[in-house]
Every structure is written in C-alpha cells, then in structure tokens.
Amino acid sequence: MSVAPSRHALASTTIPLVATPSAGVPLLDVQRQYQTIRREIAQAIERVCDSGRFVLGPDCDQLEQSLARYCQVPHAIACASGSDALLLALMAHNIGPGDEVLMPSYTFFATASAAWRLGAKPVFVDIDPITFNIAPNLLEGLITAATKAIIPVHLYGQCAEMRSILAIARRHRIPVIEDAAQAVGAEYDGRRAGSWGTIGCLSFYPTKNLGGFGDGGLLTTTDAQLADKLRLLGTHGMRPRYFHHVVGINSRLDTLQAAVLNVKLPYLEGWTAGRQANAQRYTELFALCGMDRVVMLPRIAPLCRHVWNQYVIRVPDGRRDALRAYLAERNIGTEIYYPVPLHLQECFAKLGYTRGNLPESERAGGETLALPIFPELTAAEQQTVVREIAAFFHQSGRNS
Ligand SMILES: *Cc1c(COP(=O)(O)O)cnc(C)c1O
C-alpha cells in the first residue's frame, strides 16, 4: 500500500504548479519493507498454500505464542481485525445495553463502534493536549453506576497514563481494555502495551507497525478464564464443532496472515528502532531551522517507550490545511488523524454531544498533521519534508 499524495495534488487546482526539486515523499511505502523480506514471505505463503489449511492452524498458534511473549502476557488470541478484537473484548466483559464505556473521542472509529454495536453507550473523554491520549483526571467525574469498562487508546504508538487510569479503575472495580492497535511494542513504566489491562487489542492492518497483507487482529490477556472466553466468542461460541455455548461471532485469523506475520515479527524491533531514529531526526531537523517554535512537535511522555506508528505535529493558527495542500503540491504525503473527533460524528448524533463539549479533542482535530515516519524513510526524504514545511512558513510569512 503506497499512500501516494498525488490525488491531493490533482484535487487542489487553485494552487499553481511549480517545478519542485524533489520527487516527493510518500506518507507510507510498504513496498520498501516488503522488498527486504519478499523471499521469506513467498516461501511462507507457498507453504500455507501447499498445506491447504487456510484458517487458524499451527501458523496461528505460533503467532499467538510469539506475540504473547512479545507483549509480556501469558495468553494471546488471534482474530480477524483490531476492530473485532475490541468487540470481542467488550463481549467477554458482558458489555451490553444500558452499560457505559469510557473512551477518548480522539481515536479511530472502531474504539467506539465496538461499544455501540453491543448496545452500550460510548462516553467520550477529552484528551491531554501534549500526548493526545485520554486525560486520566477527567475519568473520575464521568464514572457512573453504569460504567462497565474504560478503553484507553495508546494513540500514535505511545501508551496512555496507565498507572493513573488503572488506579481509578481499580477503585471503582471497572475493567480496563487497552486499544493497542497503534502500539505493538510500546511500553509504559517498563511493561508492554497490552499487558496492563484485563485485555489488550492489537491490529495487523497494513499501516500498523506490525502490518499483515490484509486484515488481522489479536487479543492479549493475563487471565486464563478471559482467554478461554475470548477464544470461544471468536469462533461462534462453538466447542466442540456444532455445539454452541454462547452466541459468538466468526472472527478467525487467516492462516496466510499468520504466516506473513510470523515472518515479520522477528524484524519488528529493528523496524521500531528505525521509526524511533526517524522521529529523533525530525526533532533535530525541525530544531535546526527553528521550526520547532512554529509547529508543535510530538513529545515522548514520562515512563513511555514510544513506537511511533505516527509522527504527528500540531499546526496552530488555522494553517494546517494550507500546509497540507502545500505539501501535497510537492508530492509529500501527510494525513489527518483525525479530522472529526468521534463525539461530533454524524452516526453518534443521538448521544447528544455538541461542539465545545470536548475542547482539546476538537482543537486536535483542527491542528494535527501526520508526517511520513515509516522505518525505511531516508534522511534525505526527511530533510525534504522539513525543508518544505519551513518554506511554507517563510512564504506565507511574507504573504501575510
Ligand atoms: C487501526 C485501529 C483500530 C482497528 O483496527 P482494524 O484492524 O483496522 O480493525 C482500532 N483502534 C485504533 C486506535 C486503530 O488505530
């Protein structure tokens, strides 16, 4: 999946095209990573095809064992997507109609849809403006007798403040489900994402740090009983075949995905180191040209090991969209995660939120811009990104 910015360049016809010195920088180029492991991948895929076994199986068992070890938990259960992992986690905690689930509004849609689909009510919590993660100090005021779960999201690859969140949750005896879809390998206080809550949810969507060749997800837990329940719920509540204990769903991992992910997992630490080096280089490059005072750079929070699924800057003064268009003209890929926080989404209008309810989430929606950060990004490409951002502000500074 090469997320090329060219369609944005074509879309904004009002800006005159000028000759640019660079060939552009993609937001994400998964081909570069693939080229380094294509023989191993081909062999793994061929082995699965030869086996004739396409759902679950030994490749899947192997992935579960390696990822359990990687995430520092005794149990891991593969499923069909990160979205399903969230749904299954809430199902395992018997969340249903009348229940409330606390979660950030500034996250991907799947965090909230999982609760909504079970008839529960998402209760949106504002974020910390520095980390973009759920603000622990707001939780207590939103907990009611109906609150049945808290879902912190480890956004962009950095863990939420798990110690404070868990202290509040324990006091109220509310389970914490981690949305670790963007944070495989991230750590808080020396422990991995997915090992803190009752259940952790990972995604193998191709843009994630451990991306498959399609959809996939995984649940982590320290609780053997929950692990068993999650496994049952993800396979139609069936045990043995055609005997159904509970009404589950069909959410199994394809064997091909498991085989691909087994090839990729041993490289993950190296790729993470690449992302961390790129983040560090951006920070230095922005500081060199004084741009760190013009845009707000992402920061590593105390106790965190950041795995940089995204490198997200904040562009103040309503300049974000103009900067994005400027970069698109120069074939530099960027993305906005997320333009509309969930409490203002049309599909959740029934919940009754209005603009102003969650000011930090709304401000983030208007100011954030994700820059290319994938591990194979070159130093020269990063220089291009930073140079063009600086050029935008110099040019618009002259014009205004
Ligand atoms: C990607 C993502 C999901 C959903 O994962 P899928 O595998 O795409 O279903 C959930 N939450 C967050 C925060 C994500 O980034």
Short mmCIF file of C-alpha atoms and ligand atoms in Angstrom, two decimals:
data_model
loop_
_atom_site.label_atom_id
_atom_site.label_comp_id
_atom_site.label_asym_id
_atom_site.label_seq_id
_atom_site.Cartn_x
_atom_site.Cartn_y
_atom_site.Cartn_z
CA MET A 1 0.00 0.00 0.00
CA SER A 2 1.74 3.11 -1.19
CA VAL A 3 -0.19 6.04 0.18
CA ALA A 4 0.67 8.47 -2.58
CA PRO A 5 -0.29 12.09 -2.19
CA SER A 6 -0.80 12.66 -5.92
CA ARG A 7 -4.59 12.70 -5.76
CA HIS A 8 -4.45 15.64 -3.34
CA ALA A 9 -2.13 17.43 -5.73
CA LEU A 10 -4.63 16.90 -8.52
CA ALA A 11 -7.53 17.91 -6.33
CA SER A 12 -6.21 21.35 -5.42
CA THR A 13 -6.19 23.06 -8.78
CA THR A 14 -6.25 26.59 -7.35
CA ILE A 15 -2.57 26.46 -6.42
CA PRO A 16 -0.31 26.92 -9.46
CA LEU A 17 2.01 24.03 -10.10
CA VAL A 18 5.65 24.94 -9.76
CA ALA A 19 8.66 22.83 -10.57
CA THR A 20 9.88 21.11 -7.41
CA PRO A 21 13.38 19.83 -6.82
CA SER A 22 12.21 16.63 -5.11
CA ALA A 23 10.41 13.55 -6.36
CA GLY A 24 8.16 13.67 -3.34
CA VAL A 25 7.90 11.63 -0.16
CA PRO A 26 5.15 9.07 0.40
CA LEU A 27 3.31 9.02 3.74
CA LEU A 28 3.85 5.27 3.79
CA ASP A 29 5.55 2.95 1.31
CA VAL A 30 5.03 -0.67 2.34
CA GLN A 31 6.84 -1.89 -0.77
CA ARG A 32 10.24 -0.88 0.62
CA GLN A 33 9.83 -3.17 3.62
CA TYR A 34 8.38 -5.95 1.50
CA GLN A 35 11.37 -5.90 -0.85
CA THR A 36 13.70 -6.75 2.05
CA ILE A 37 11.77 -9.91 3.02
CA ARG A 38 9.98 -10.94 -0.16
CA ARG A 39 11.70 -14.34 -0.49
CA GLU A 40 10.83 -15.34 3.07
CA ILE A 41 7.26 -14.16 2.56
CA ALA A 42 6.91 -16.07 -0.70
CA GLN A 43 8.15 -19.25 0.97
CA ALA A 44 5.75 -18.83 3.88
CA ILE A 45 2.79 -18.21 1.58
CA GLU A 46 3.70 -21.18 -0.59
CA ARG A 47 3.91 -23.41 2.47
CA VAL A 48 0.40 -22.40 3.53
CA CYS A 49 -0.97 -22.95 0.01
CA ASP A 50 0.64 -26.39 -0.08
CA SER A 51 -0.86 -27.26 3.31
CA GLY A 52 -4.39 -26.50 2.13
CA ARG A 53 -5.11 -25.11 5.61
CA PHE A 54 -6.34 -21.51 5.40
CA VAL A 55 -7.99 -20.67 8.71
CA LEU A 56 -6.19 -20.74 12.10
CA GLY A 57 -3.87 -23.77 12.44
CA PRO A 58 -0.22 -24.13 13.54
CA ASP A 59 0.94 -20.83 11.96
CA CYS A 60 -1.69 -19.06 14.01
CA ASP A 61 -0.70 -20.93 17.19
CA GLN A 62 2.91 -19.92 16.60
CA LEU A 63 1.95 -16.26 16.12
CA GLU A 64 -0.12 -16.29 19.31
CA GLN A 65 2.76 -17.76 21.31
CA SER A 66 5.37 -15.36 19.95
CA LEU A 67 3.17 -12.31 20.41
CA ALA A 68 2.16 -13.35 23.92
CA ARG A 69 5.86 -13.44 24.77
CA TYR A 70 6.49 -10.16 22.93
CA CYS A 71 3.62 -8.42 24.76
CA GLN A 72 4.63 -9.96 28.13
CA VAL A 73 1.35 -11.78 28.72
CA PRO A 74 0.59 -15.49 29.18
CA HIS A 75 -2.27 -15.55 26.64
CA ALA A 76 -2.83 -14.23 23.11
CA ILE A 77 -5.80 -14.98 20.86
CA ALA A 78 -5.70 -14.13 17.18
CA CYS A 79 -8.81 -12.75 15.48
CA ALA A 80 -9.87 -11.18 12.19
CA SER A 81 -9.12 -7.49 12.90
CA GLY A 82 -8.36 -4.91 15.55
CA SER A 83 -11.98 -3.81 15.36
CA ASP A 84 -13.11 -7.35 16.15
CA ALA A 85 -10.59 -7.55 18.99
CA LEU A 86 -12.28 -4.54 20.62
CA LEU A 87 -15.73 -6.01 20.04
CA LEU A 88 -14.70 -9.41 21.47
CA ALA A 89 -13.05 -7.75 24.49
CA LEU A 90 -16.29 -5.95 25.35
CA MET A 91 -18.32 -9.13 24.72
CA ALA A 92 -16.02 -11.06 27.08
CA HIS A 93 -16.82 -8.48 29.77
CA ASN A 94 -20.56 -8.93 29.07
CA ILE A 95 -20.99 -5.31 27.99
CA GLY A 96 -24.46 -4.64 26.62
CA PRO A 97 -27.48 -2.34 26.61
CA GLY A 98 -27.55 0.15 29.49
CA ASP A 99 -23.80 -0.04 30.02
CA GLU A 100 -21.44 2.88 29.57
CA VAL A 101 -17.89 2.63 28.26
CA LEU A 102 -15.40 5.47 28.82
CA MET A 103 -13.03 6.15 25.94
CA PRO A 104 -11.31 9.07 24.22
CA SER A 105 -13.19 10.86 21.46
CA TYR A 106 -9.94 11.50 19.62
CA THR A 107 -9.34 7.99 18.26
CA PHE A 108 -10.17 5.75 15.33
CA PHE A 109 -13.86 4.93 14.93
CA ALA A 110 -13.50 1.24 15.88
CA THR A 111 -12.93 2.08 19.57
CA ALA A 112 -16.46 3.47 19.83
CA SER A 113 -18.27 1.28 17.31
CA ALA A 114 -17.42 -1.81 19.37
CA ALA A 115 -19.40 -0.45 22.33
CA TRP A 116 -22.20 0.93 20.16
CA ARG A 117 -22.72 -2.36 18.30
CA LEU A 118 -23.32 -4.12 21.62
CA GLY A 119 -25.99 -1.58 22.59
CA ALA A 120 -23.71 0.12 25.11
CA LYS A 121 -23.13 3.85 25.28
CA PRO A 122 -19.73 5.31 24.44
CA VAL A 123 -18.94 8.08 26.94
CA PHE A 124 -16.28 10.30 25.42
CA VAL A 125 -13.42 11.69 27.49
CA ASP A 126 -11.24 14.60 26.42
CA ILE A 127 -7.51 14.21 25.84
CA ASP A 128 -4.23 15.51 27.17
CA PRO A 129 -3.16 18.13 24.58
CA ILE A 130 0.51 17.06 24.68
CA THR A 131 0.17 13.27 24.25
CA PHE A 132 -3.27 13.21 22.56
CA ASN A 133 -4.16 10.35 24.94
CA ILE A 134 -7.16 10.14 27.28
CA ALA A 135 -6.88 12.57 30.22
CA PRO A 136 -6.92 10.47 33.43
CA ASN A 137 -8.01 13.43 35.59
CA LEU A 138 -11.34 13.60 33.74
CA LEU A 139 -12.28 9.94 34.29
CA GLU A 140 -13.50 10.11 37.87
CA GLY A 141 -16.10 12.76 37.04
CA LEU A 142 -17.61 10.64 34.27
CA ILE A 143 -17.85 7.32 36.11
CA THR A 144 -21.41 6.32 36.98
CA ALA A 145 -23.04 3.12 38.26
CA ALA A 146 -23.47 2.18 34.59
CA THR A 147 -19.75 2.46 33.72
CA LYS A 148 -18.62 -1.07 32.83
CA ALA A 149 -15.31 -0.51 31.07
CA ILE A 150 -12.62 2.07 30.30
CA ILE A 151 -10.80 1.89 26.96
CA PRO A 152 -7.60 3.94 26.89
CA VAL A 153 -6.16 4.18 23.38
CA HIS A 154 -2.37 4.21 23.00
CA LEU A 155 -2.55 6.75 20.22
CA TYR A 156 0.20 7.09 17.59
CA GLY A 157 2.28 4.40 19.35
CA GLN A 158 2.55 5.93 22.82
CA CYS A 159 0.87 4.48 25.91
CA ALA A 160 -1.78 6.34 27.85
CA GLU A 161 -1.02 7.06 31.52
CA MET A 162 -1.75 3.52 32.63
CA ARG A 163 -0.83 3.84 36.32
CA SER A 164 -3.34 6.65 36.95
CA ILE A 165 -6.02 5.04 34.79
CA LEU A 166 -5.67 1.66 36.49
CA ALA A 167 -5.72 3.22 39.98
CA ILE A 168 -9.07 4.88 39.21
CA ALA A 169 -10.43 1.74 37.54
CA ARG A 170 -9.43 -0.45 40.48
CA ARG A 171 -11.07 1.90 42.94
CA HIS A 172 -14.34 1.55 41.02
CA ARG A 173 -13.82 -2.12 40.05
CA ILE A 174 -14.06 -1.33 36.35
CA PRO A 175 -12.10 -3.37 33.81
CA VAL A 176 -9.61 -1.55 31.56
CA ILE A 177 -9.40 -2.69 27.93
CA GLU A 178 -6.37 -1.35 26.06
CA ASP A 179 -6.79 -0.27 22.46
CA ALA A 180 -3.19 -1.01 21.50
CA ALA A 181 -3.92 -1.14 17.74
CA GLN A 182 -1.24 1.50 17.06
CA ALA A 183 1.11 0.48 19.83
CA VAL A 184 2.56 -3.03 19.47
CA GLY A 185 5.83 -3.00 21.42
CA ALA A 186 5.14 0.31 23.15
CA GLU A 187 5.91 0.36 26.85
CA TYR A 188 4.74 2.20 29.91
CA ASP A 189 6.95 2.02 33.00
CA GLY A 190 8.85 -0.92 31.52
CA ARG A 191 5.81 -3.03 30.65
CA ARG A 192 4.42 -3.61 27.19
CA ALA A 193 1.18 -2.27 25.76
CA GLY A 194 -1.48 -4.97 26.08
CA SER A 195 -0.13 -6.25 29.40
CA TRP A 196 -1.74 -3.59 31.59
CA GLY A 197 -5.48 -4.01 31.19
CA THR A 198 -7.69 -7.05 31.57
CA ILE A 199 -7.48 -7.34 27.77
CA GLY A 200 -5.31 -5.68 25.12
CA CYS A 201 -6.34 -5.28 21.48
CA LEU A 202 -3.83 -5.28 18.59
CA SER A 203 -4.35 -4.70 14.87
CA PHE A 204 -2.36 -6.04 11.92
CA TYR A 205 -3.89 -3.64 9.40
CA PRO A 206 -1.14 -2.88 6.83
CA THR A 207 -0.45 0.65 8.15
CA LYS A 208 0.21 -0.57 11.70
CA ASN A 209 3.75 -1.22 12.98
CA LEU A 210 3.26 -4.98 12.54
CA GLY A 211 1.15 -4.97 9.39
CA GLY A 212 -0.13 -8.03 7.58
CA PHE A 213 -1.13 -8.42 3.94
CA GLY A 214 -4.75 -7.78 4.81
CA ASP A 215 -6.80 -7.58 7.99
CA GLY A 216 -5.91 -9.25 11.25
CA GLY A 217 -6.01 -8.67 14.99
CA LEU A 218 -5.00 -10.14 18.32
CA LEU A 219 -6.17 -10.10 21.92
CA THR A 220 -3.77 -10.25 24.86
CA THR A 221 -4.69 -11.10 28.43
CA THR A 222 -3.16 -12.28 31.69
CA ASP A 223 -6.41 -14.00 32.69
CA ALA A 224 -6.76 -17.66 31.64
CA GLN A 225 -10.54 -17.61 32.00
CA LEU A 226 -10.88 -14.50 29.86
CA ALA A 227 -8.55 -16.04 27.28
CA ASP A 228 -10.77 -19.10 27.07
CA LYS A 229 -13.90 -16.97 26.76
CA LEU A 230 -12.35 -14.80 24.03
CA ARG A 231 -11.38 -17.88 22.05
CA LEU A 232 -14.90 -19.26 22.38
CA LEU A 233 -16.57 -15.94 21.43
CA GLY A 234 -14.41 -15.58 18.33
CA THR A 235 -15.41 -18.98 16.98
CA HIS A 236 -19.22 -18.79 17.21
CA GLY A 237 -19.22 -19.94 20.84
CA MET A 238 -18.69 -23.41 19.43
CA ARG A 239 -16.98 -26.22 21.39
CA PRO A 240 -16.77 -28.86 20.06
CA ARG A 241 -17.84 -28.31 16.46
CA TYR A 242 -21.59 -27.60 16.12
CA PHE A 243 -22.19 -27.36 19.86
CA HIS A 244 -22.73 -23.69 20.76
CA HIS A 245 -22.36 -22.47 24.37
CA VAL A 246 -22.78 -18.75 23.75
CA VAL A 247 -23.64 -16.58 20.75
CA GLY A 248 -20.24 -15.51 19.49
CA ILE A 249 -19.04 -14.19 16.16
CA ASN A 250 -16.84 -15.51 13.38
CA SER A 251 -13.53 -13.74 13.86
CA ARG A 252 -10.66 -16.02 12.97
CA LEU A 253 -7.26 -15.09 11.59
CA ASP A 254 -6.42 -16.29 8.08
CA THR A 255 -3.50 -18.73 8.09
CA LEU A 256 -1.86 -16.71 5.29
CA GLN A 257 -1.85 -13.63 7.51
CA ALA A 258 -0.41 -15.60 10.43
CA ALA A 259 2.35 -16.98 8.17
CA VAL A 260 3.23 -13.48 6.89
CA LEU A 261 3.20 -12.04 10.43
CA ASN A 262 5.43 -14.87 11.69
CA VAL A 263 7.99 -13.84 9.08
CA LYS A 264 7.71 -10.17 10.04
CA LEU A 265 7.67 -10.35 13.86
CA PRO A 266 11.43 -11.06 14.28
CA TYR A 267 12.10 -7.79 12.37
CA LEU A 268 9.72 -5.67 14.41
CA GLU A 269 12.27 -4.43 16.96
CA GLY A 270 14.57 -3.30 14.16
CA TRP A 271 11.73 -1.51 12.38
CA THR A 272 10.72 0.14 15.65
CA ALA A 273 14.31 1.33 16.10
CA GLY A 274 14.06 2.78 12.57
CA ARG A 275 10.88 4.69 13.47
CA GLN A 276 12.50 5.96 16.68
CA ALA A 277 15.60 7.12 14.79
CA ASN A 278 13.39 8.90 12.24
CA ALA A 279 11.42 10.64 15.00
CA GLN A 280 14.66 11.76 16.61
CA ARG A 281 15.95 13.04 13.24
CA TYR A 282 12.77 15.03 12.61
CA THR A 283 13.11 16.64 16.02
CA GLU A 284 16.71 17.65 15.23
CA LEU A 285 15.90 18.87 11.71
CA PHE A 286 12.95 20.97 12.89
CA ALA A 287 15.10 22.50 15.64
CA LEU A 288 17.91 23.29 13.16
CA CYS A 289 15.64 25.55 11.11
CA GLY A 290 13.76 26.97 14.09
CA MET A 291 10.53 25.29 13.00
CA ASP A 292 10.14 23.66 16.43
CA ARG A 293 8.87 27.07 17.58
CA VAL A 294 6.37 27.35 14.71
CA VAL A 295 4.80 23.90 14.83
CA MET A 296 4.42 21.79 17.97
CA LEU A 297 6.48 18.62 17.74
CA PRO A 298 5.35 15.34 19.32
CA ARG A 299 6.89 14.51 22.68
CA ILE A 300 7.81 11.33 24.47
CA ALA A 301 5.86 11.27 27.73
CA PRO A 302 7.45 10.22 31.05
CA LEU A 303 7.78 6.42 31.52
CA CYS A 304 6.94 5.79 27.84
CA ARG A 305 8.64 3.79 25.13
CA HIS A 306 7.14 5.40 22.02
CA VAL A 307 6.97 3.16 18.92
CA TRP A 308 5.96 5.96 16.53
CA ASN A 309 3.14 4.48 14.48
CA GLN A 310 2.64 8.13 13.55
CA TYR A 311 4.72 11.29 13.89
CA VAL A 312 2.10 13.95 14.42
CA ILE A 313 2.80 17.66 14.58
CA ARG A 314 0.39 20.39 15.62
CA VAL A 315 0.00 23.34 13.26
CA PRO A 316 -1.59 26.31 15.04
CA ASP A 317 -3.43 29.40 13.80
CA GLY A 318 -5.64 27.63 11.28
CA ARG A 319 -2.67 26.95 8.98
CA ARG A 320 -2.84 23.13 8.99
CA ASP A 321 -4.96 22.63 5.87
CA ALA A 322 -2.96 25.17 3.85
CA LEU A 323 0.28 23.47 4.89
CA ARG A 324 -1.13 20.09 3.94
CA ALA A 325 -2.15 21.38 0.49
CA TYR A 326 1.27 22.98 0.03
CA LEU A 327 3.00 19.68 0.83
CA ALA A 328 0.60 17.74 -1.41
CA GLU A 329 1.56 20.04 -4.31
CA ARG A 330 5.13 18.89 -3.72
CA ASN A 331 4.11 15.23 -3.54
CA ILE A 332 4.73 14.98 0.17
CA GLY A 333 2.18 12.66 1.76
CA THR A 334 0.54 13.62 5.02
CA GLU A 335 -2.65 12.58 6.79
CA ILE A 336 -5.01 13.98 9.40
CA TYR A 337 -5.68 11.57 12.27
CA TYR A 338 -8.47 12.51 12.97
CA PRO A 339 -10.29 15.47 11.43
CA VAL A 340 -13.59 14.94 13.29
CA PRO A 341 -13.48 13.60 16.85
CA LEU A 342 -15.97 10.81 17.48
CA HIS A 343 -18.33 12.82 19.70
CA LEU A 344 -19.09 15.02 16.67
CA GLN A 345 -19.60 12.20 14.15
CA GLU A 346 -22.99 12.13 12.47
CA CYS A 347 -23.62 8.48 13.41
CA PHE A 348 -23.30 9.34 17.12
CA ALA A 349 -25.59 12.40 16.98
CA LYS A 350 -28.07 10.53 19.19
CA LEU A 351 -25.59 10.75 22.06
CA GLY A 352 -26.26 14.50 22.14
CA TYR A 353 -22.75 15.93 22.09
CA THR A 354 -22.15 19.36 20.58
CA ARG A 355 -19.11 21.37 19.57
CA GLY A 356 -17.38 22.69 22.66
CA ASN A 357 -18.05 19.59 24.78
CA LEU A 358 -14.51 18.22 24.37
CA PRO A 359 -12.37 21.24 23.50
CA GLU A 360 -8.95 19.54 23.37
CA SER A 361 -10.21 16.77 21.07
CA GLU A 362 -11.78 19.37 18.78
CA ARG A 363 -8.65 21.53 18.76
CA ALA A 364 -6.52 18.47 17.94
CA GLY A 365 -8.86 17.62 15.06
CA GLY A 366 -8.18 21.04 13.57
CA GLU A 367 -4.43 21.20 14.16
CA THR A 368 -2.78 17.80 13.80
CA LEU A 369 -0.84 16.58 10.79
CA ALA A 370 0.89 13.21 10.46
CA LEU A 371 4.19 13.19 8.55
CA PRO A 372 5.93 10.22 6.91
CA ILE A 373 7.68 8.15 9.62
CA PHE A 374 7.86 4.58 8.26
CA PRO A 375 11.14 2.75 9.11
CA GLU A 376 12.57 2.80 5.56
CA LEU A 377 12.15 6.57 5.16
CA THR A 378 15.54 8.09 4.26
CA ALA A 379 17.30 11.01 5.93
CA ALA A 380 17.19 12.85 2.59
CA GLU A 381 13.41 12.43 2.44
CA GLN A 382 13.07 13.74 5.96
CA GLN A 383 15.17 16.77 5.01
CA THR A 384 12.82 17.36 2.10
CA VAL A 385 9.77 17.19 4.37
CA VAL A 386 11.24 19.63 6.91
CA ARG A 387 12.64 21.96 4.20
CA GLU A 388 9.24 22.21 2.52
CA ILE A 389 7.45 22.85 5.81
CA ALA A 390 9.94 25.63 6.57
CA ALA A 391 9.47 27.00 3.03
CA PHE A 392 5.70 27.10 3.54
CA PHE A 393 6.01 29.19 6.67
CA HIS A 394 8.61 31.53 5.16
CA GLN A 395 6.46 32.06 2.07
CA SER A 396 3.20 32.53 3.96
CA GLY A 397 5.00 34.75 6.47
CA ARG A 398 5.94 37.08 3.58
CA ASN A 399 2.43 36.99 2.17
CA SER A 400 0.57 37.80 5.35
C1 LIG B 1 -6.48 0.55 13.37
C2 LIG B 1 -7.18 0.82 14.64
C3 LIG B 1 -8.24 0.02 15.09
C4 LIG B 1 -8.89 -1.01 14.26
O1 LIG B 1 -8.07 -1.99 13.74
P1 LIG B 1 -8.50 -2.75 12.39
O2 LIG B 1 -7.55 -3.90 12.35
O3 LIG B 1 -8.30 -1.79 11.27
O4 LIG B 1 -9.90 -3.18 12.52
C5 LIG B 1 -8.77 0.30 16.33
N1 LIG B 1 -8.32 1.31 17.09
C6 LIG B 1 -7.31 2.10 16.68
C7 LIG B 1 -6.85 3.21 17.58
C8 LIG B 1 -6.72 1.90 15.44
O5 LIG B 1 -5.74 2.72 15.04
#
